[in-house]
Amino acid sequence: MRRGYKWVDRELAAMDPESDWERMISLYAGHRIPEFGLAMMIYPGTMRMMQSSMTAATLAHTSKLETKPHRRFQDGNDFLTAWMVDGLSSEAGRKAAARLNRIHRAVDHRTPHLPGNLEDVDEFVYPLVLLATSGDRLQTSLGLPGTSEAMKIAWHRWAQTLFRLLDRGSGSLSDEAFPEDWNAMTEFAAKFDARPYEPTQAGHRVATAMMDFFAERWFPAPLRAFGRDITRYLAGEPVCRLHGIGWMSPRRERVVRIFLKSAFRAQRLLPDHRTPLPERLRRNRLTPVQLRQVERLTTRREREL
């Protein structure tokens, strides 16, 4: 294992997605996904998840995405690496699911003015479908090869299994229906996106904060407008217009597409990571003291504005 320049595909090809799906996801996420890739999942994905006015209101109420974005990003990384790299059958994976369930219960108790905000089963299905299918959707939108058939099976098994570990407001989701295969997941996402949604001030505020954080975290000041355009492209034009954060001109959209296509092509040429993703994340992780310092600066800047 881990021999040669490009070794991940060789290891994946030797596995059976019906029985080895957890190892396949762990290998792919642990040695193919960069930290920037996680950011591309978390922030534009959250903007898509909060198309519902209820979800937007819940995220706005917690305010963590607006006031503590660095902490929120690290928390999101912790959940995803526990579920993807450690695996859903591992102690870390199950503890992460239990922790998220506790967070949801606490939010539910603190928001009696938002009855049923953590009750809709579809609001749990959709984020998992996005996590499983977002890479394929992005690459095919750029005219690049998408996810292999074996990985489609593995991603579906992963999303379905994680769904069974989660709770909604009234109890476990283990007996609720989840899309039966990859095609059903993509069909579910298309139907969910096609629902009629109403713009909200909460959605605008949270989406703006996420877009700004993505740009500030990953791009120097002269390129932050470009970073915001990348976030817009990843979220999609209908979502951006819903949240009132604007869309790009055709020229700027072409520039974003060229950048993303080049990044994916470079990834195909560069050697697979030998160091697992969690270890790479730890190198850039902020300590609790650093997080507090960053959050104080953010609060001070907002007051000055």
XYZ file of C-alpha atoms in Angstrom:
305
model
C 0.000 0.000 0.000
C 1.037 3.628 -0.643
C 3.639 2.560 -3.179
C 4.170 4.381 -6.423
C 3.222 7.805 -7.703
C -0.524 7.212 -8.089
C -1.469 4.383 -5.758
C -5.004 5.176 -4.555
C -6.769 4.058 -7.748
C -4.863 0.784 -7.689
C -5.987 0.083 -4.122
C -9.577 1.094 -4.850
C -9.738 -1.150 -7.911
C -8.929 -4.175 -5.755
C -11.914 -3.566 -3.444
C -15.558 -4.628 -3.670
C -17.818 -1.597 -3.085
C -20.604 -3.784 -1.710
C -18.441 -5.042 1.157
C -15.450 -2.657 1.225
C -17.272 0.660 0.828
C -16.133 1.986 4.214
C -12.467 1.314 3.424
C -12.910 2.829 -0.036
C -14.310 6.078 1.347
C -11.576 6.182 3.993
C -8.849 5.676 1.416
C -10.277 8.210 -1.029
C -11.024 10.898 1.573
C -7.859 10.311 3.527
C -5.430 10.448 0.610
C -7.139 12.307 -2.226
C -9.105 15.163 -0.651
C -7.125 18.320 0.260
C -8.170 20.724 3.015
C -9.396 23.126 0.325
C -11.639 20.304 -0.921
C -13.317 20.088 2.489
C -13.969 23.830 2.391
C -15.534 23.392 -1.049
C -17.877 20.815 0.492
C -18.760 22.637 3.709
C -19.466 26.239 2.755
C -21.159 26.132 -0.656
C -22.874 22.928 0.507
C -24.302 24.690 3.556
C -25.559 27.500 1.342
C -27.459 24.877 -0.658
C -28.729 23.155 2.487
C -30.306 26.328 3.835
C -32.558 26.981 0.866
C -35.427 26.198 3.239
C -36.371 29.263 5.264
C -36.578 27.096 8.401
C -33.032 25.803 7.999
C -31.769 29.312 7.297
C -33.506 30.601 10.428
C -31.968 27.821 12.536
C -28.438 28.491 11.262
C -28.910 32.230 11.761
C -30.111 31.614 15.332
C -26.992 29.639 16.269
C -24.881 32.425 14.630
C -21.739 30.257 14.709
C -21.236 30.536 10.956
C -21.244 34.308 11.266
C -19.397 34.940 14.531
C -17.102 31.911 14.802
C -16.402 30.752 11.243
C -12.920 29.357 11.986
C -14.292 27.265 14.849
C -17.211 26.143 12.676
C -14.858 25.101 9.870
C -12.681 23.078 12.251
C -15.761 21.445 13.761
C -16.992 20.570 10.283
C -13.599 19.066 9.450
C -13.718 16.978 12.624
C -17.130 15.542 11.756
C -16.208 14.748 8.158
C -12.858 13.151 8.928
C -14.407 11.035 11.694
C -17.146 9.832 9.320
C -15.078 9.518 6.150
C -11.537 8.665 7.245
C -11.981 6.932 10.601
C -15.173 5.326 9.298
C -18.772 5.069 10.442
C -18.188 1.774 12.243
C -15.266 3.215 14.221
C -15.570 4.622 17.722
C -14.644 8.079 16.402
C -17.291 7.896 13.688
C -20.064 6.855 16.048
C -19.036 9.405 18.675
C -19.182 12.141 16.037
C -22.722 11.098 15.070
C -23.756 11.039 18.736
C -22.225 14.479 19.241
C -24.128 15.916 16.288
C -27.339 14.431 17.663
C -26.682 16.156 21.009
C -26.019 19.466 19.242
C -29.276 19.145 17.306
C -31.240 18.374 20.470
C -29.730 21.404 22.208
C -30.581 23.668 19.253
C -34.109 22.272 19.163
C -34.589 23.023 22.873
C -33.228 26.551 22.474
C -35.506 27.405 19.544
C -39.109 26.811 20.677
C -40.096 29.650 18.336
C -39.027 27.425 15.416
C -41.193 24.347 15.944
C -40.265 21.403 13.788
C -37.034 22.998 12.580
C -35.184 19.683 13.044
C -38.045 17.362 12.156
C -38.241 17.197 8.353
C -36.567 13.959 7.202
C -35.709 15.477 3.813
C -33.596 18.118 5.557
C -31.395 15.282 6.838
C -31.326 13.337 3.576
C -30.305 16.326 1.450
C -26.998 17.227 3.214
C -25.807 13.618 3.048
C -26.761 13.365 -0.610
C -24.816 16.571 -1.263
C -21.720 15.265 0.510
C -21.857 12.025 -1.453
C -22.548 13.497 -4.894
C -21.016 17.002 -4.874
C -17.658 15.931 -6.329
C -19.315 14.154 -9.242
C -21.706 17.054 -9.862
C -18.875 19.591 -9.887
C -16.547 17.613 -12.147
C -19.218 16.724 -14.682
C -20.376 20.371 -14.739
C -16.833 21.221 -15.849
C -16.859 18.601 -18.597
C -14.506 16.290 -16.656
C -14.947 12.582 -15.895
C -17.143 12.019 -12.871
C -17.200 9.442 -10.091
C -16.550 5.804 -11.010
C -19.381 3.291 -10.715
C -17.654 1.511 -7.830
C -17.220 4.776 -5.903
C -20.847 5.710 -6.572
C -21.880 2.518 -4.766
C -19.447 3.247 -1.926
C -20.633 6.828 -1.517
C -24.262 5.723 -1.460
C -23.562 3.084 1.209
C -21.692 5.683 3.242
C -24.484 8.295 3.079
C -27.188 5.746 3.820
C -25.304 4.339 6.821
C -24.616 7.789 8.283
C -28.285 8.688 7.846
C -29.229 5.704 10.020
C -26.985 7.017 12.835
C -28.677 10.419 13.041
C -31.705 11.635 14.985
C -34.354 14.169 14.116
C -36.354 16.039 16.723
C -38.764 13.199 17.421
C -36.187 10.389 17.430
C -33.941 8.138 15.350
C -33.887 8.175 11.563
C -32.916 4.496 11.412
C -36.354 3.404 10.181
C -36.867 6.286 7.733
C -36.512 5.948 3.956
C -33.273 6.951 2.240
C -32.714 6.996 -1.564
C -32.057 3.409 -2.618
C -29.037 4.005 -4.876
C -26.845 6.662 -6.516
C -29.387 7.534 -9.193
C -32.104 7.909 -6.567
C -29.837 10.255 -4.604
C -29.224 12.504 -7.606
C -32.935 12.488 -8.429
C -33.758 13.401 -4.834
C -31.303 16.326 -4.929
C -32.744 17.611 -8.213
C -36.294 17.526 -6.839
C -35.223 19.146 -3.563
C -33.472 21.969 -5.445
C -36.512 22.475 -7.687
C -38.867 23.199 -4.780
C -40.182 26.744 -4.481
C -38.155 28.636 -1.863
C -38.589 32.134 -0.534
C -35.616 34.441 0.074
C -34.993 35.363 3.718
C -32.851 37.927 5.476
C -31.400 35.117 7.586
C -30.358 33.226 4.472
C -28.759 36.325 2.981
C -26.856 37.119 6.171
C -25.480 33.603 6.724
C -24.655 33.028 3.033
C -22.770 36.327 2.885
C -20.787 35.426 6.004
C -19.874 31.997 4.604
C -18.885 33.393 1.214
C -16.709 36.065 2.841
C -15.025 33.564 5.159
C -14.255 31.174 2.303
C -12.615 34.001 0.348
C -10.682 35.376 3.333
C -9.521 31.941 4.505
C -8.183 30.761 1.152
C -7.261 33.818 -0.904
C -5.043 36.897 -0.381
C -6.783 40.264 -0.337
C -6.328 41.050 -4.069
C -8.003 37.744 -5.031
C -10.886 37.658 -2.567
C -13.451 38.761 -5.124
C -12.341 35.747 -7.165
C -12.694 33.557 -4.045
C -16.278 34.761 -3.636
C -16.964 33.884 -7.271
C -15.694 30.346 -6.655
C -18.130 30.044 -3.750
C -20.943 31.279 -5.976
C -20.108 28.784 -8.708
C -19.994 25.890 -6.237
C -23.321 26.882 -4.682
C -24.997 27.425 -8.064
C -26.805 30.379 -9.595
C -30.331 29.580 -8.255
C -29.014 29.307 -4.692
C -27.026 32.529 -4.975
C -30.017 34.437 -6.322
C -32.224 32.972 -3.573
C -29.834 34.247 -0.900
C -29.353 37.594 -2.628
C -25.560 37.332 -3.017
C -25.517 37.947 -6.771
C -24.073 36.013 -9.676
C -21.078 36.413 -11.950
C -20.744 37.887 -15.401
C -20.134 35.290 -18.155
C -16.475 36.328 -18.320
C -15.924 35.843 -14.586
C -17.735 32.509 -14.708
C -15.382 31.331 -17.463
C -12.378 32.299 -15.331
C -13.738 30.286 -12.397
C -14.377 27.272 -14.616
C -10.825 27.434 -16.014
C -9.401 27.616 -12.487
C -11.433 24.660 -11.212
C -10.727 22.520 -14.287
C -7.027 23.247 -13.916
C -7.134 22.318 -10.231
C -8.793 18.971 -10.955
C -6.393 18.225 -13.802
C -3.439 19.055 -11.555
C -4.812 16.704 -8.914
C -4.905 13.921 -11.496
C -1.217 14.526 -12.256
C 0.101 15.135 -8.743
C 1.063 12.166 -6.556
C -1.502 10.850 -4.098
C -1.012 12.030 -0.530
C 0.944 9.678 1.675
C -0.019 11.634 4.802
C -3.658 11.060 5.858
C -6.028 14.022 5.726
C -6.538 14.342 9.528
C -2.793 14.720 10.026
C -2.607 17.340 7.268
C -5.470 19.233 8.899
C -3.731 19.234 12.279
C -0.824 21.184 10.812
C -3.089 24.192 10.136
C -5.410 23.772 13.101
C -5.881 26.799 15.351
C -5.506 26.273 19.090
C -8.330 27.340 21.457
C -6.302 30.455 22.347
C -5.815 31.324 18.660
C -9.511 30.773 17.978
C -10.472 33.193 20.746
C -8.040 35.781 19.416
C -9.436 35.479 15.881
C -13.016 35.693 17.164
C -12.238 38.821 19.207
C -10.757 40.456 16.107
C -13.833 39.485 14.091
C -16.164 40.951 16.727
C -14.122 44.160 16.926
C -14.135 44.529 13.135
C -17.923 44.085 13.014
C -18.423 46.737 15.681
C -16.243 49.181 13.753
C -18.395 48.583 10.677
